[in-house]
Coordinates of N, CA and C in Angstrom, one line a residue:
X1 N 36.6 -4.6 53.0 CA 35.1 -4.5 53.1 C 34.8 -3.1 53.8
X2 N 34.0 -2.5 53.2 CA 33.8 -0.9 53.7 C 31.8 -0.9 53.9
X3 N 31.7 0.3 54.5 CA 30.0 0.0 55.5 C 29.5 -0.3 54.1
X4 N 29.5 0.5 52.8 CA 28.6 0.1 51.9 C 28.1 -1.2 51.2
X5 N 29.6 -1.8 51.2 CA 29.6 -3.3 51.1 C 28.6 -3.9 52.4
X6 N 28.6 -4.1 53.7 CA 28.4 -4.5 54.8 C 26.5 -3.9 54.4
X7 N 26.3 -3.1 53.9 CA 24.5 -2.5 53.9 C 24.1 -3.2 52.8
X8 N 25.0 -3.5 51.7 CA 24.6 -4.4 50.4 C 24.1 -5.4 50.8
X9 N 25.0 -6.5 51.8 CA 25.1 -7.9 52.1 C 24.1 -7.7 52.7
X10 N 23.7 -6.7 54.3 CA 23.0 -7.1 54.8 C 20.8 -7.1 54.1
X11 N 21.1 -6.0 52.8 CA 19.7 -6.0 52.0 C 19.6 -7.2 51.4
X12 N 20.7 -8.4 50.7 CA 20.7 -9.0 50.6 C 20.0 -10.3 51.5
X13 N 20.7 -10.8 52.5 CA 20.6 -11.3 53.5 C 18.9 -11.7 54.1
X14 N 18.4 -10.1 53.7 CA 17.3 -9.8 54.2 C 16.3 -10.1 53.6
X15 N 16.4 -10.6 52.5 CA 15.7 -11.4 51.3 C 15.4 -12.9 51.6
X16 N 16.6 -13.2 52.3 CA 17.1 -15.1 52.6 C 16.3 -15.8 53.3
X17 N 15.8 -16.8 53.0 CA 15.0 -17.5 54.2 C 15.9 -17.9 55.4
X18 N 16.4 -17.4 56.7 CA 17.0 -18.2 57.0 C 16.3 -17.2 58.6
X19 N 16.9 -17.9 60.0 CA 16.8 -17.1 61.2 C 18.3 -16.6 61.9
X20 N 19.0 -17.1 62.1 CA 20.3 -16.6 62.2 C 21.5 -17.3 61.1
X21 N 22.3 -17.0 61.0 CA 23.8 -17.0 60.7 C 25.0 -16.3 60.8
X22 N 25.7 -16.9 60.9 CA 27.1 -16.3 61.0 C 28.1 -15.9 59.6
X23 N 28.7 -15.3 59.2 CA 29.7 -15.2 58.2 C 31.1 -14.8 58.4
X24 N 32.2 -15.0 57.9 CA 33.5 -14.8 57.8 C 34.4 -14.7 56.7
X25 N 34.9 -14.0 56.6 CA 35.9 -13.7 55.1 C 37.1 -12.8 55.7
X26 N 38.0 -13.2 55.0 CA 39.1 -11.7 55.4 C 39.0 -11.7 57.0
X27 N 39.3 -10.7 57.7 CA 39.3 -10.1 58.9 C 38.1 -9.9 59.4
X28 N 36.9 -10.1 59.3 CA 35.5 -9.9 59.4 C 34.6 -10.7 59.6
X29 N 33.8 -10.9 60.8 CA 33.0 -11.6 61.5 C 31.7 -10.6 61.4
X30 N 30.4 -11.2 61.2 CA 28.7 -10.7 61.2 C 28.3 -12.3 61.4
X31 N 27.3 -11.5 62.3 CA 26.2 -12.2 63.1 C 25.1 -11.5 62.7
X32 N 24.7 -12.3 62.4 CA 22.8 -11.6 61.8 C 21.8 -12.9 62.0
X33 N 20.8 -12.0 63.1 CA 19.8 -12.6 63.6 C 18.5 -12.1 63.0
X34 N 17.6 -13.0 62.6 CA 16.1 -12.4 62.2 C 15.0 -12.6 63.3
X35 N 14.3 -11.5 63.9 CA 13.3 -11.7 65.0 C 12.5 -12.4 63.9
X36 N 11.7 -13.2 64.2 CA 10.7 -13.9 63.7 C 9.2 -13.2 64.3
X37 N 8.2 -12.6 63.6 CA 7.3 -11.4 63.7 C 6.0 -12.0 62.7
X38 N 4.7 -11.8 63.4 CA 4.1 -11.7 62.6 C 3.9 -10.5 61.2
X39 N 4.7 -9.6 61.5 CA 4.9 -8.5 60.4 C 5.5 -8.8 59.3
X40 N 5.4 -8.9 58.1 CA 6.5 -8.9 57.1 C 7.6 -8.0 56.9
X41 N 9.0 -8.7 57.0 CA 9.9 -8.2 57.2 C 10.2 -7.0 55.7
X42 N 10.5 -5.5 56.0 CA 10.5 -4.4 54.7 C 11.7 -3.6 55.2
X43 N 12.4 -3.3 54.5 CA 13.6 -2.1 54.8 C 13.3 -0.6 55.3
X44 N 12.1 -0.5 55.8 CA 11.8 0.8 56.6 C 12.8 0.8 57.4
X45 N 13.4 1.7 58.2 CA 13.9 1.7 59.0 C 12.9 2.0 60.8
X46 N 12.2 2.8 60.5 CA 11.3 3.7 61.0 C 9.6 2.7 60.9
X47 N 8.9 2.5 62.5 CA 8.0 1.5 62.1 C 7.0 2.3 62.7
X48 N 5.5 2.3 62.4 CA 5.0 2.8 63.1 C 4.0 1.9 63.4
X49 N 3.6 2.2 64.6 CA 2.8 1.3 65.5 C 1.8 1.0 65.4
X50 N 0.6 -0.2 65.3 CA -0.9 -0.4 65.1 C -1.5 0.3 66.2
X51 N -2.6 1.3 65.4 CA -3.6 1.6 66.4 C -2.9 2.3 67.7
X52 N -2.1 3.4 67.1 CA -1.2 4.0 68.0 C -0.8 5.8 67.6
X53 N -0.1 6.6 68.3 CA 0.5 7.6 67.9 C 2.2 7.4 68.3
X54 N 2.5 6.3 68.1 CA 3.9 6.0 68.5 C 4.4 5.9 67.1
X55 N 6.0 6.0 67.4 CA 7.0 6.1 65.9 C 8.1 5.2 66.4
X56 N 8.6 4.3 66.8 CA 9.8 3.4 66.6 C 10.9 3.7 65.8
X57 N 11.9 4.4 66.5 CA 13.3 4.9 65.5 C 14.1 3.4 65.8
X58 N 14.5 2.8 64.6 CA 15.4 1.7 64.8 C 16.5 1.8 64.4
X59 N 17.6 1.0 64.8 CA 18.8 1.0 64.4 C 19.1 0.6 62.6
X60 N 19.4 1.1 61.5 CA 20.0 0.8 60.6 C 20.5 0.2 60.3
X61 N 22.4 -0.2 61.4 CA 22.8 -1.2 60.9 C 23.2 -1.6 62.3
X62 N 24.3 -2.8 62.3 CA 24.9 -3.3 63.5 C 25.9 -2.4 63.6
X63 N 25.7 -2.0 65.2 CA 27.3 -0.8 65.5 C 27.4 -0.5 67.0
X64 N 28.0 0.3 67.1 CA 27.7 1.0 68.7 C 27.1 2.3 68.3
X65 N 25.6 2.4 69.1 CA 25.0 3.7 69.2 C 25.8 4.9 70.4
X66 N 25.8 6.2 69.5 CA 26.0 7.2 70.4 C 25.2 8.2 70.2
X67 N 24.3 8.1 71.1 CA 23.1 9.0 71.3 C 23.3 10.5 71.0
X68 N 22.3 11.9 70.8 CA 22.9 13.3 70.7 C 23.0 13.5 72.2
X69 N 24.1 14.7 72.4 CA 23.8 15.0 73.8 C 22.6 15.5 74.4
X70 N 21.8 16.5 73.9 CA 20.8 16.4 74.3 C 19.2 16.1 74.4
X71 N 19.8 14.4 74.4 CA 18.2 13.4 74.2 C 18.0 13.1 75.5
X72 N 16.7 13.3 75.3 CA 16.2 12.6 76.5 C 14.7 12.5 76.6
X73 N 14.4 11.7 77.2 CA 12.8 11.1 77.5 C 12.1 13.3 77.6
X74 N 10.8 13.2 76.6 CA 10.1 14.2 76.6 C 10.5 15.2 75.8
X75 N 11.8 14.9 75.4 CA 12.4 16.5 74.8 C 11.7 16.5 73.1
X76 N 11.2 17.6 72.6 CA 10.4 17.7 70.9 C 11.8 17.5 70.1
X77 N 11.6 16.6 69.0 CA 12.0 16.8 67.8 C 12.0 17.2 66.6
X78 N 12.3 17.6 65.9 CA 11.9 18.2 64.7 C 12.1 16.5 63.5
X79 N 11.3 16.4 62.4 CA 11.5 15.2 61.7 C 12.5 15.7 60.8
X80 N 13.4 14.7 60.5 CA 14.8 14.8 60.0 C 16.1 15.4 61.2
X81 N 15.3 15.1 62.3 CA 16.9 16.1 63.0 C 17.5 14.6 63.4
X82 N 18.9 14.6 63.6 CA 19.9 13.5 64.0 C 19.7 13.0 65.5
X83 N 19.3 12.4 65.6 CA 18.8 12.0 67.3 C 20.1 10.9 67.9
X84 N 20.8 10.0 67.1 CA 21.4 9.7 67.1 C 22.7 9.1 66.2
X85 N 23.8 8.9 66.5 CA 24.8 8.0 65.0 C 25.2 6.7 65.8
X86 N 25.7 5.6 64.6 CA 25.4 4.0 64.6 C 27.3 4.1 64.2
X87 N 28.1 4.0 65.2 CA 29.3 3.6 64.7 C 29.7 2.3 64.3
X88 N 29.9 1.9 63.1 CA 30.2 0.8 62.6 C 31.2 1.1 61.9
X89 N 32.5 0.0 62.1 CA 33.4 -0.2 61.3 C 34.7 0.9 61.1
X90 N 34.1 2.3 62.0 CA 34.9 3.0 62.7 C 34.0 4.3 61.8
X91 N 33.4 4.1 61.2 CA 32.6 5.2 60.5 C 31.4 5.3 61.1
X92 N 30.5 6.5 60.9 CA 29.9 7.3 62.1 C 28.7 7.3 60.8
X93 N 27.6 7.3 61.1 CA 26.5 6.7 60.3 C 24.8 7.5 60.8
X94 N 24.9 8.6 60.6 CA 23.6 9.2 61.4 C 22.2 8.4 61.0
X95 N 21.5 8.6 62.4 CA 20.4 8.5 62.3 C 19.5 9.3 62.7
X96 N 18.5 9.4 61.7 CA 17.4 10.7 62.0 C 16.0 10.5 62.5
X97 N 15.3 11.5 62.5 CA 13.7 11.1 63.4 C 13.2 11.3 61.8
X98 N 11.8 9.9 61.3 CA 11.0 10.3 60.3 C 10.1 11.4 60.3
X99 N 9.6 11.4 61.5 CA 8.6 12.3 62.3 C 9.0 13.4 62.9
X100 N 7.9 14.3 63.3 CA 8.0 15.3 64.3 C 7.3 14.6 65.4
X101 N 7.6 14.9 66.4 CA 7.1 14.3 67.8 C 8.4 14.9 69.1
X102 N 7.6 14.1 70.0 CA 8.3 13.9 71.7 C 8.7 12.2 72.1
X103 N 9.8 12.3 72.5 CA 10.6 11.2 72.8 C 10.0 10.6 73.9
X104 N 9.7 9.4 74.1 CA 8.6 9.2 75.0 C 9.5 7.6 75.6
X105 N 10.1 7.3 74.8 CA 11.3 6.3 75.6 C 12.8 6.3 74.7
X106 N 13.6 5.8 75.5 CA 15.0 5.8 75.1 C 15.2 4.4 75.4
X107 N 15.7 3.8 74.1 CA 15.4 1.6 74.4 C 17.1 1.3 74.8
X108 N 18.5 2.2 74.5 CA 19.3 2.2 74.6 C 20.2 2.7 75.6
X109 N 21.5 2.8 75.8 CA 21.7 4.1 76.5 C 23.7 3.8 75.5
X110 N 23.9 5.7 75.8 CA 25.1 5.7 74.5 C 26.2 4.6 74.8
X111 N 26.8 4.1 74.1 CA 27.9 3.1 73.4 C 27.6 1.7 73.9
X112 N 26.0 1.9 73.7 CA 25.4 0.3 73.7 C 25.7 -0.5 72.4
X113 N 26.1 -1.5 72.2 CA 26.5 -2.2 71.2 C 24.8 -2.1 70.3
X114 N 24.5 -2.5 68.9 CA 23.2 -2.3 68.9 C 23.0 -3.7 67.3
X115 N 22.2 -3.8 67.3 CA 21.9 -5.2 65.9 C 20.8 -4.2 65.0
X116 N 21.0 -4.4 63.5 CA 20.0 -4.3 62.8 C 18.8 -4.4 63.1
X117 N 18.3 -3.1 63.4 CA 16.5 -3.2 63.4 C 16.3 -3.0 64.8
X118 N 17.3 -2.9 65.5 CA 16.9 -2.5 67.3 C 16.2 -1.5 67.4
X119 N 15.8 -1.5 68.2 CA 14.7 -0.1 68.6 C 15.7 0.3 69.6
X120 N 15.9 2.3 68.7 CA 16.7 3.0 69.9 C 15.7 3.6 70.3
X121 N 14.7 4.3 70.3 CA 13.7 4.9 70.6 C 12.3 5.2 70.4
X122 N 11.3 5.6 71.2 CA 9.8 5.5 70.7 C 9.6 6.7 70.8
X123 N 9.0 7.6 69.1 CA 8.5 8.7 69.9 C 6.9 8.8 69.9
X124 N 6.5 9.9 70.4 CA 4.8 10.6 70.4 C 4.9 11.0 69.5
X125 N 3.8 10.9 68.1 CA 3.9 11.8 67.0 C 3.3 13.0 67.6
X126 N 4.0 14.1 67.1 CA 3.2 15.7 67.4 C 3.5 16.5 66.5
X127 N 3.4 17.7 66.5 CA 3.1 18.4 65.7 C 4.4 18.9 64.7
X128 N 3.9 19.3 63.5 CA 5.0 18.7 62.6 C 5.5 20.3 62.4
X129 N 5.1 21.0 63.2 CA 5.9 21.9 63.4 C 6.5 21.9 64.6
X130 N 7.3 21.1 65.0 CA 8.6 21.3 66.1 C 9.4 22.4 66.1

């Protein structure tokens, strides 16, 4: 089983009526939990907030996050730059800002284990020339 397999199952999955389960096959154990939200559940990765100037960067897939070295609460981003990567399965998996903005919280800190759809970070939308 390789990540692409593991992102199939989990779009799959994500369709299922179910709130948790577990699976096993081969050498490979997933745990997949669904928050239960009044939101309807969509494959954005990136959520933005009601009645807000906030951006929620979420985790992708299940892995250990390793933050960039130079993140931190306040620092500007540019939209598309790599703020962080999702190590899963021993492959390295970037994740980028949708937005331009200022990092306004950090929900993680680096080689936090992390679940599908975690929130690594909130930013301030600003100006989209970063």
């Amino acid at each position: 089983m390789n990540i692409t397999d593991v992102d199939h199952l989990l779009d799959k999955l994500e369709k299922m009526n179910f709130s948790e389960v577990d699976l096993e096959f081969d050498q490979v154990k997933i745990h997949v939990k669904k928050e239960k939200s009044g939101v309807s559940s969509n494959t954005e990765r990136t959520v933005n907030l009601p009645n807000t100037n906030e951006v929620v960067i979420k985790s992708p897939m299940v892995g250990v996050v390793h933050l960039e070295k130079q993140l931190k609460a306040g620092k500007a981003i540019k939209q598309g730059e790599v703020v962080a990567q999702i190590e899963s399965m021993k492959l390295f998996n970037d994740v980028t800002s949708t937005q331009a903005g200022t990092i306004a919280t950090i929900h993680v800190k680096n080689g936090d284990p992390v679940a599908y759809d975690q929130p690594l970070m909130t930013l301030v939308k600003g100006n989209q020339n970063v």
